[in-house]
Amino acid sequence: MSIRKGGMTPSRIVLSLKKIDAFGDLKDYFPNSPQVYELIRLSLINGKPYAIQECYYPCSHFKEPERFDFVEG
């Protein structure tokens, strides 16, 4: 966590990280990966919710996601 100019303190919370079947547009974006990892994070400013981020990673190219720090990275 860092304090940015203006006194705002940004932070993140991982709400969910799970493997799901690729559906809809995800099938088009990741045609070689029938399953994807879905990462949902909540961004906070000064401890108050600011934004929700949804990210999708192909399982075929992204192994062992639990090794990574998705709060800071």
Short mmCIF file of N, CA and C in Angstrom, two decimals:
data_model
loop_
_atom_site.label_atom_id
_atom_site.label_comp_id
_atom_site.label_asym_id
_atom_site.label_seq_id
_atom_site.Cartn_x
_atom_site.Cartn_y
_atom_site.Cartn_z
N MET A 1 0.84 -1.17 0.00
CA MET A 1 0.00 0.00 0.00
C MET A 1 0.90 1.24 0.00
N SER A 2 0.53 2.23 -0.78
CA SER A 2 1.30 3.46 -0.86
C SER A 2 0.37 4.66 -0.73
N ILE A 3 0.93 5.75 -0.28
CA ILE A 3 0.16 6.99 -0.21
C ILE A 3 0.56 7.84 -1.41
N ARG A 4 -0.41 8.24 -2.18
CA ARG A 4 -0.15 9.00 -3.38
C ARG A 4 -0.35 10.48 -3.12
N LYS A 5 0.13 11.28 -4.03
CA LYS A 5 -0.03 12.72 -3.94
C LYS A 5 -1.51 13.05 -3.74
N GLY A 6 -1.81 13.93 -2.84
CA GLY A 6 -3.18 14.29 -2.55
C GLY A 6 -3.74 13.55 -1.35
N GLY A 7 -2.92 12.68 -0.72
CA GLY A 7 -3.33 12.00 0.50
C GLY A 7 -4.23 10.81 0.31
N MET A 8 -4.39 10.33 -0.91
CA MET A 8 -5.23 9.15 -1.13
C MET A 8 -4.40 7.88 -0.97
N THR A 9 -5.01 6.88 -0.33
CA THR A 9 -4.34 5.60 -0.11
C THR A 9 -5.08 4.51 -0.88
N PRO A 10 -4.49 4.03 -1.99
CA PRO A 10 -5.14 2.96 -2.76
C PRO A 10 -4.84 1.59 -2.18
N SER A 11 -5.77 0.67 -2.34
CA SER A 11 -5.55 -0.73 -1.94
C SER A 11 -6.49 -1.60 -2.75
N ARG A 12 -6.27 -2.92 -2.69
CA ARG A 12 -7.11 -3.89 -3.41
C ARG A 12 -7.40 -5.08 -2.52
N ILE A 13 -8.53 -5.71 -2.80
CA ILE A 13 -8.92 -6.95 -2.13
C ILE A 13 -9.32 -7.93 -3.23
N VAL A 14 -8.80 -9.15 -3.16
CA VAL A 14 -9.22 -10.19 -4.09
C VAL A 14 -10.53 -10.77 -3.56
N LEU A 15 -11.59 -10.62 -4.34
CA LEU A 15 -12.89 -11.15 -3.95
C LEU A 15 -13.06 -12.60 -4.38
N SER A 16 -12.46 -12.94 -5.54
CA SER A 16 -12.64 -14.28 -6.07
C SER A 16 -11.55 -14.60 -7.08
N LEU A 17 -11.07 -15.84 -7.05
CA LEU A 17 -10.17 -16.37 -8.07
C LEU A 17 -10.60 -17.82 -8.26
N LYS A 18 -11.18 -18.09 -9.44
CA LYS A 18 -11.66 -19.45 -9.69
C LYS A 18 -11.56 -19.80 -11.16
N LYS A 19 -11.59 -21.11 -11.41
CA LYS A 19 -11.56 -21.64 -12.77
C LYS A 19 -13.00 -21.79 -13.24
N ILE A 20 -13.29 -21.25 -14.44
CA ILE A 20 -14.64 -21.35 -15.00
C ILE A 20 -14.55 -21.79 -16.46
N ASP A 21 -15.65 -22.30 -16.99
CA ASP A 21 -15.71 -22.62 -18.41
C ASP A 21 -15.77 -21.33 -19.21
N ALA A 22 -15.00 -21.29 -20.30
CA ALA A 22 -15.05 -20.12 -21.20
C ALA A 22 -16.42 -20.08 -21.85
N PHE A 23 -17.05 -18.93 -21.83
CA PHE A 23 -18.39 -18.77 -22.40
C PHE A 23 -18.44 -17.46 -23.18
N GLY A 24 -19.39 -17.35 -24.09
CA GLY A 24 -19.60 -16.11 -24.83
C GLY A 24 -18.34 -15.59 -25.49
N ASP A 25 -18.04 -14.32 -25.26
CA ASP A 25 -16.86 -13.68 -25.85
C ASP A 25 -15.55 -14.31 -25.37
N LEU A 26 -15.55 -14.89 -24.18
CA LEU A 26 -14.33 -15.52 -23.68
C LEU A 26 -13.87 -16.64 -24.60
N LYS A 27 -14.80 -17.36 -25.21
CA LYS A 27 -14.45 -18.41 -26.16
C LYS A 27 -13.72 -17.82 -27.37
N ASP A 28 -14.15 -16.62 -27.79
CA ASP A 28 -13.50 -15.96 -28.92
C ASP A 28 -12.12 -15.41 -28.55
N TYR A 29 -12.00 -14.85 -27.35
CA TYR A 29 -10.72 -14.29 -26.91
C TYR A 29 -9.68 -15.36 -26.63
N PHE A 30 -10.13 -16.50 -26.11
CA PHE A 30 -9.23 -17.59 -25.74
C PHE A 30 -9.69 -18.89 -26.42
N PRO A 31 -9.58 -18.98 -27.74
CA PRO A 31 -10.11 -20.15 -28.46
C PRO A 31 -9.41 -21.46 -28.12
N ASN A 32 -8.19 -21.42 -27.62
CA ASN A 32 -7.45 -22.64 -27.30
C ASN A 32 -7.53 -23.02 -25.83
N SER A 33 -8.39 -22.36 -25.08
CA SER A 33 -8.51 -22.63 -23.66
C SER A 33 -10.00 -22.79 -23.30
N PRO A 34 -10.48 -24.02 -23.15
CA PRO A 34 -11.89 -24.22 -22.82
C PRO A 34 -12.26 -23.71 -21.43
N GLN A 35 -11.24 -23.55 -20.56
CA GLN A 35 -11.48 -22.98 -19.24
C GLN A 35 -10.55 -21.79 -19.02
N VAL A 36 -11.02 -20.84 -18.22
CA VAL A 36 -10.23 -19.65 -17.89
C VAL A 36 -10.29 -19.44 -16.38
N TYR A 37 -9.29 -18.71 -15.87
CA TYR A 37 -9.35 -18.26 -14.48
C TYR A 37 -10.04 -16.91 -14.47
N GLU A 38 -11.00 -16.77 -13.57
CA GLU A 38 -11.70 -15.50 -13.40
C GLU A 38 -11.22 -14.87 -12.09
N LEU A 39 -10.64 -13.68 -12.20
CA LEU A 39 -10.15 -12.93 -11.04
C LEU A 39 -11.04 -11.71 -10.86
N ILE A 40 -11.60 -11.55 -9.67
CA ILE A 40 -12.41 -10.37 -9.36
C ILE A 40 -11.78 -9.68 -8.17
N ARG A 41 -11.43 -8.39 -8.37
CA ARG A 41 -10.81 -7.60 -7.31
C ARG A 41 -11.62 -6.34 -7.05
N LEU A 42 -11.58 -5.89 -5.82
CA LEU A 42 -12.20 -4.64 -5.42
C LEU A 42 -11.09 -3.64 -5.15
N SER A 43 -11.13 -2.51 -5.84
CA SER A 43 -10.17 -1.43 -5.59
C SER A 43 -10.78 -0.46 -4.60
N LEU A 44 -9.95 -0.03 -3.66
CA LEU A 44 -10.39 0.90 -2.63
C LEU A 44 -9.54 2.16 -2.65
N ILE A 45 -10.12 3.27 -2.29
CA ILE A 45 -9.39 4.53 -2.09
C ILE A 45 -9.73 4.98 -0.67
N ASN A 46 -8.70 5.13 0.15
CA ASN A 46 -8.89 5.48 1.56
C ASN A 46 -9.87 4.54 2.25
N GLY A 47 -9.81 3.25 1.89
CA GLY A 47 -10.65 2.24 2.52
C GLY A 47 -12.08 2.18 2.02
N LYS A 48 -12.42 2.99 1.02
CA LYS A 48 -13.78 3.00 0.48
C LYS A 48 -13.78 2.41 -0.93
N PRO A 49 -14.79 1.59 -1.26
CA PRO A 49 -14.86 0.98 -2.60
C PRO A 49 -14.82 2.03 -3.70
N TYR A 50 -14.03 1.71 -4.74
CA TYR A 50 -13.85 2.62 -5.86
C TYR A 50 -14.22 1.95 -7.19
N ALA A 51 -13.77 0.71 -7.38
CA ALA A 51 -14.01 0.01 -8.65
C ALA A 51 -13.89 -1.49 -8.45
N ILE A 52 -14.60 -2.23 -9.29
CA ILE A 52 -14.46 -3.69 -9.34
C ILE A 52 -13.78 -4.04 -10.65
N GLN A 53 -12.79 -4.89 -10.56
CA GLN A 53 -12.03 -5.31 -11.74
C GLN A 53 -12.24 -6.80 -11.97
N GLU A 54 -12.63 -7.16 -13.20
CA GLU A 54 -12.76 -8.56 -13.59
C GLU A 54 -11.68 -8.84 -14.64
N CYS A 55 -10.89 -9.87 -14.40
CA CYS A 55 -9.83 -10.28 -15.33
C CYS A 55 -9.98 -11.76 -15.63
N TYR A 56 -9.63 -12.13 -16.85
CA TYR A 56 -9.71 -13.53 -17.26
C TYR A 56 -8.38 -13.94 -17.85
N TYR A 57 -7.88 -15.11 -17.41
CA TYR A 57 -6.60 -15.64 -17.85
C TYR A 57 -6.83 -17.05 -18.38
N PRO A 58 -6.26 -17.39 -19.54
CA PRO A 58 -6.46 -18.74 -20.08
C PRO A 58 -5.75 -19.79 -19.22
N CYS A 59 -6.46 -20.81 -18.85
CA CYS A 59 -5.87 -21.90 -18.05
C CYS A 59 -4.76 -22.61 -18.81
N SER A 60 -4.88 -22.65 -20.12
CA SER A 60 -3.88 -23.36 -20.92
C SER A 60 -2.51 -22.69 -20.88
N HIS A 61 -2.43 -21.41 -20.53
CA HIS A 61 -1.14 -20.70 -20.50
C HIS A 61 -0.77 -20.19 -19.12
N PHE A 62 -1.66 -20.28 -18.16
CA PHE A 62 -1.44 -19.69 -16.85
C PHE A 62 -1.58 -20.80 -15.80
N LYS A 63 -0.45 -21.30 -15.36
CA LYS A 63 -0.44 -22.42 -14.43
C LYS A 63 -0.27 -21.93 -12.99
N GLU A 64 -0.92 -22.59 -12.07
CA GLU A 64 -0.79 -22.36 -10.63
C GLU A 64 -0.95 -20.88 -10.24
N PRO A 65 -2.13 -20.31 -10.43
CA PRO A 65 -2.32 -18.90 -10.11
C PRO A 65 -2.15 -18.58 -8.63
N GLU A 66 -2.27 -19.58 -7.76
CA GLU A 66 -2.13 -19.33 -6.33
C GLU A 66 -0.71 -18.89 -5.95
N ARG A 67 0.25 -19.05 -6.87
CA ARG A 67 1.63 -18.61 -6.61
C ARG A 67 1.78 -17.10 -6.69
N PHE A 68 0.80 -16.41 -7.26
CA PHE A 68 0.92 -15.00 -7.55
C PHE A 68 0.16 -14.14 -6.54
N ASP A 69 0.65 -12.94 -6.31
CA ASP A 69 0.01 -11.98 -5.42
C ASP A 69 -0.87 -11.06 -6.27
N PHE A 70 -2.16 -11.32 -6.28
CA PHE A 70 -3.07 -10.54 -7.09
C PHE A 70 -3.59 -9.29 -6.36
N VAL A 71 -3.17 -9.12 -5.13
CA VAL A 71 -3.52 -7.89 -4.41
C VAL A 71 -2.61 -6.76 -4.88
N GLU A 72 -1.31 -7.02 -4.94
CA GLU A 72 -0.34 -5.99 -5.32
C GLU A 72 -0.01 -6.01 -6.80
N GLY A 73 -0.08 -7.20 -7.42
CA GLY A 73 0.36 -7.31 -8.81
C GLY A 73 -0.77 -7.32 -9.79
#
